[in-house]
mmCIF file of C-alpha atoms in Angstrom:
data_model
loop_
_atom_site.group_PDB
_atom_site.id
_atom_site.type_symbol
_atom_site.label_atom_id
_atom_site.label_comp_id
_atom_site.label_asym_id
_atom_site.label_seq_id
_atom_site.Cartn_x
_atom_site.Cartn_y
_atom_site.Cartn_z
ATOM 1 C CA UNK A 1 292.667 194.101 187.736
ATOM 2 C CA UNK A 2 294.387 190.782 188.883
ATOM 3 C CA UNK A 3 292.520 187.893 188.898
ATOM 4 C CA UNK A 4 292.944 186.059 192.316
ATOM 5 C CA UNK A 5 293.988 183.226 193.575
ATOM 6 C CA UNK A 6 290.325 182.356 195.141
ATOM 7 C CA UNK A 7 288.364 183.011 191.935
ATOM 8 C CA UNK A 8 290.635 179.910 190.334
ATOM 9 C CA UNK A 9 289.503 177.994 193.297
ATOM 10 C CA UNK A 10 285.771 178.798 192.712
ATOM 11 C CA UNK A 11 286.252 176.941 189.291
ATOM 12 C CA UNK A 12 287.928 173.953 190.439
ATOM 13 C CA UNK A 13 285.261 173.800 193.381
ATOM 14 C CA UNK A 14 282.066 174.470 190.898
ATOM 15 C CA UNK A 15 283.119 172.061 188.378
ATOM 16 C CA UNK A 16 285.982 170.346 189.783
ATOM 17 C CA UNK A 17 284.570 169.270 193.189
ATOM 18 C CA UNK A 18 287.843 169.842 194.877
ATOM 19 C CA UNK A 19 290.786 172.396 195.632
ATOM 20 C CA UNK A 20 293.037 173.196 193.881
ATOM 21 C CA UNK A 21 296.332 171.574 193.197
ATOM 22 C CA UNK A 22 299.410 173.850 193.649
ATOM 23 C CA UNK A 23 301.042 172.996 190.462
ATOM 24 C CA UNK A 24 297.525 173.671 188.905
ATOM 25 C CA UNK A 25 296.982 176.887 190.475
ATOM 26 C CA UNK A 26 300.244 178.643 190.181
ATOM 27 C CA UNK A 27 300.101 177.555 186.110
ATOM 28 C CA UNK A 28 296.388 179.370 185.769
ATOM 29 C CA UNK A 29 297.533 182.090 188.281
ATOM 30 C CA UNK A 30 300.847 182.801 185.926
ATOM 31 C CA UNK A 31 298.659 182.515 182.739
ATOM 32 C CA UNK A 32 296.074 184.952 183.818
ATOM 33 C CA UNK A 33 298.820 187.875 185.249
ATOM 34 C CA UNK A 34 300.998 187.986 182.923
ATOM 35 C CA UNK A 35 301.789 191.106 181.083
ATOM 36 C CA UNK A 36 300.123 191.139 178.723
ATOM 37 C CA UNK A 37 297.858 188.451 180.128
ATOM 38 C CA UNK A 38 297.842 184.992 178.087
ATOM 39 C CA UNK A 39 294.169 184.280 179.035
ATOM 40 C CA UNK A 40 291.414 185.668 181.028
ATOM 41 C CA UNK A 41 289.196 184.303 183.492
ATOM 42 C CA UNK A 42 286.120 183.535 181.060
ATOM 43 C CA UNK A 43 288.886 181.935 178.770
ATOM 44 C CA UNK A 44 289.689 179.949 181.584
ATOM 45 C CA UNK A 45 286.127 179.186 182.324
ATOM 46 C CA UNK A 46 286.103 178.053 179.112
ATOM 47 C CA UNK A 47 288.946 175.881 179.120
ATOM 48 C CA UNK A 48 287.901 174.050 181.839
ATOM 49 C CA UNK A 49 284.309 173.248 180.238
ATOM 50 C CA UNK A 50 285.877 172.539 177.193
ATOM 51 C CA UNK A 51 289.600 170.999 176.852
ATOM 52 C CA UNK A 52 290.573 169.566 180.618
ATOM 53 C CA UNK A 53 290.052 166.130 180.664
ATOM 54 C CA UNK A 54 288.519 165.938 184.163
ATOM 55 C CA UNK A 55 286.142 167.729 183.491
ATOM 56 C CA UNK A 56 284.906 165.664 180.369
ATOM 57 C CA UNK A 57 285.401 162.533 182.820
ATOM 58 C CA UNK A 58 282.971 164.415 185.927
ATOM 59 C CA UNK A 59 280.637 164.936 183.019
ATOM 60 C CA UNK A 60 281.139 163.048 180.463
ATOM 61 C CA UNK A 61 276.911 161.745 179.347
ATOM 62 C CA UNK A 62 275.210 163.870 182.038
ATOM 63 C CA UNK A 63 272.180 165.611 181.345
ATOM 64 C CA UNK A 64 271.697 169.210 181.577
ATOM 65 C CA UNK A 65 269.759 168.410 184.772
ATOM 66 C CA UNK A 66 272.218 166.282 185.925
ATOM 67 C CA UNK A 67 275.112 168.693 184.961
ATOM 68 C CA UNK A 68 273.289 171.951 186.855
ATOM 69 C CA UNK A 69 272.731 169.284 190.229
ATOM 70 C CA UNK A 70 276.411 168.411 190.301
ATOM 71 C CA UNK A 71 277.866 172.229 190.097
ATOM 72 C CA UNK A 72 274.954 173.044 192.655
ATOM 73 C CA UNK A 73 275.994 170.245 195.006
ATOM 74 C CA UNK A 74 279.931 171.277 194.349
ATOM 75 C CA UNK A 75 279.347 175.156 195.184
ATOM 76 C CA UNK A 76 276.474 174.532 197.810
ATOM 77 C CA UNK A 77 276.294 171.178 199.354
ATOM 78 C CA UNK A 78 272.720 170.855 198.050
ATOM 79 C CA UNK A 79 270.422 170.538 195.188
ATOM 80 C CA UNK A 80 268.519 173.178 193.358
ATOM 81 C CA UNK A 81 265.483 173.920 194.543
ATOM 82 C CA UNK A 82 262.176 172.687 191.713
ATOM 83 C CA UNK A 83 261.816 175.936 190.808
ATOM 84 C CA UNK A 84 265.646 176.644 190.385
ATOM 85 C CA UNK A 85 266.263 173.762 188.510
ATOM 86 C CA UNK A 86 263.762 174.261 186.147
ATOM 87 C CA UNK A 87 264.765 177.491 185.755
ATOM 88 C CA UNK A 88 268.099 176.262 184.148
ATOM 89 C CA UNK A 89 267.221 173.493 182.790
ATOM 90 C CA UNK A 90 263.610 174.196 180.569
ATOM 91 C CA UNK A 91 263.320 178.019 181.730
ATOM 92 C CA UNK A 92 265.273 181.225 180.516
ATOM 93 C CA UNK A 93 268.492 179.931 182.142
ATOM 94 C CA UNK A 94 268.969 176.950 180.205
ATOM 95 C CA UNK A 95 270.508 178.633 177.316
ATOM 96 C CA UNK A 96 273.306 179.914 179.573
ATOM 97 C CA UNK A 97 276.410 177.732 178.165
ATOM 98 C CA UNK A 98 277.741 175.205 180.725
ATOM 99 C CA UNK A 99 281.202 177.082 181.649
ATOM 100 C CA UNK A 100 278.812 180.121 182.430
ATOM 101 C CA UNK A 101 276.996 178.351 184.818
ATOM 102 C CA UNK A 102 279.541 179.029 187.382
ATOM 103 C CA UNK A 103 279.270 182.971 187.281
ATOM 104 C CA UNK A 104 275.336 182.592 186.811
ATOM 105 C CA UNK A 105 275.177 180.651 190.270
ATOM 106 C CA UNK A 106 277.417 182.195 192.005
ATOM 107 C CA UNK A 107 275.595 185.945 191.254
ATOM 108 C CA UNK A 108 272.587 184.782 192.112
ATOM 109 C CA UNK A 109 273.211 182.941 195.176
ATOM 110 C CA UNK A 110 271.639 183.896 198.606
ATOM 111 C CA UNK A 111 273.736 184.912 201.157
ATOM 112 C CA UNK A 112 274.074 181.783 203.105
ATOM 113 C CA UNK A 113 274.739 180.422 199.727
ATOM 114 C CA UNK A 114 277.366 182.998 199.291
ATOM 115 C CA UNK A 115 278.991 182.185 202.525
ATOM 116 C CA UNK A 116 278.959 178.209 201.800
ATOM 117 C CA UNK A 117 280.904 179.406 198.178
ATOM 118 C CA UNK A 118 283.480 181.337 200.671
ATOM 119 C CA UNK A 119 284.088 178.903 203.074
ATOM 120 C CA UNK A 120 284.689 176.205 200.581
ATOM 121 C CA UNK A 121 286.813 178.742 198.554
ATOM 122 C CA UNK A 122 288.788 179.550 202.194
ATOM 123 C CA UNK A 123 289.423 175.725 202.812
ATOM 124 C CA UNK A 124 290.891 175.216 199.738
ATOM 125 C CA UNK A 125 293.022 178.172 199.190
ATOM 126 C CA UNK A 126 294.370 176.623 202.979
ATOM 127 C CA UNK A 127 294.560 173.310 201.654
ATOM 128 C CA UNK A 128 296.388 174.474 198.643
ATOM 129 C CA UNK A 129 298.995 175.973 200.246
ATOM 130 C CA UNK A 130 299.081 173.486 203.314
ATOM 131 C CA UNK A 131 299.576 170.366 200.868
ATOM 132 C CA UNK A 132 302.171 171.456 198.562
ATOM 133 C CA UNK A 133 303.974 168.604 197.099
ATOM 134 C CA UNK A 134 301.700 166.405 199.523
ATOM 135 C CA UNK A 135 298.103 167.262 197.756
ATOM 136 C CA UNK A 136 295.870 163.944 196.598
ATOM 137 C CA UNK A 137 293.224 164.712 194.641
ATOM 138 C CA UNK A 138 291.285 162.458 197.433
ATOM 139 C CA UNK A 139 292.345 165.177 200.354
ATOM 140 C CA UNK A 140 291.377 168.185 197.880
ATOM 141 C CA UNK A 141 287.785 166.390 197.876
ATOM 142 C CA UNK A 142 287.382 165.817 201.361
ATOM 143 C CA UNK A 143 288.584 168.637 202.789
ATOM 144 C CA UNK A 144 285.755 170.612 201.219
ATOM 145 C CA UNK A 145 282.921 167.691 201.397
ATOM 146 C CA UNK A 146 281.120 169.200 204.347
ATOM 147 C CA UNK A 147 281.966 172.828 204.819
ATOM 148 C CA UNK A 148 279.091 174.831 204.976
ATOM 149 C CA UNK A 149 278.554 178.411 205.469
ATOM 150 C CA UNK A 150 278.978 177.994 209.410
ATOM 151 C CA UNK A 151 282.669 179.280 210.746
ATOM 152 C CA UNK A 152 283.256 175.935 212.611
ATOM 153 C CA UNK A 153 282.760 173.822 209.316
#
């Protein structure tokens, strides 16, 4: 099965805080479809945890607690919840390696969470293509700053 365009964009929105730039996406997009393919979506996961240097600067001395607040606010505008937050940070969940966090938050997000992660995924596949040659890392923040999981936003 092909990995999509939008699942790419749920990692650079979860960890990234941003779209997607083109360049960027058609490189992972090429890498993951090949035949045979050169990496797969966890490997990517990986990757971006582990090598990309923007990553390492986003996070780069922040707790775990600190680490699980800024992919929550990234993929839902928000904080954890106490409970939540304990959860993966002192509970079961906090064993769950930081590039897994992603897929651990995303399958166990409510529905209006669900629809925040889709919207924000939407705007920046738009974005993506809109901007081109054009895209600032600035723009591929903002654009998805304040979209929640209403249509209008």
């Amino acid at each position: 099965m092909a990995t999509t365009s939008a699942q790419v964009q749920q990692l650079y929105v979860a960890y990234l805080g941003r779209a997607a730039d083109k360049a960027g996406l058609d490189y992972w997009m090429a890498e993951l479809n090949a035949t045979p393919a050169v990496l797969t979506l966890e490997n990517l996961r990986a990757n971006f945890v582990n090598e990309q240097p923007e990553y390492s600067d986003a996070y780069a001395g922040l707790s775990r607690q600190d680490t699980v607040i800024k992919i929550y606010n990234n993929l839902f505008g928000r904080a954890p919840d106490a409970a939540g937050l304990t959860y993966w940070t002192t509970g079961a969940g906090a064993s769950v390696n930081a590039d897994q966090l992603l897929t651990a938050f995303v399958n166990g997000a409510s529905a209006a969470d669900a629809k925040i992660i889709a919207n924000k995924v939407l705007v920046s596949e738009v974005y993506t293509s809109a901007a081109g040659a054009n895209y600032t890392k600035a723009d591929a923040t903002s654009i998805i700053a304040d979209v929640d999981g209403t249509a209008t936003s």
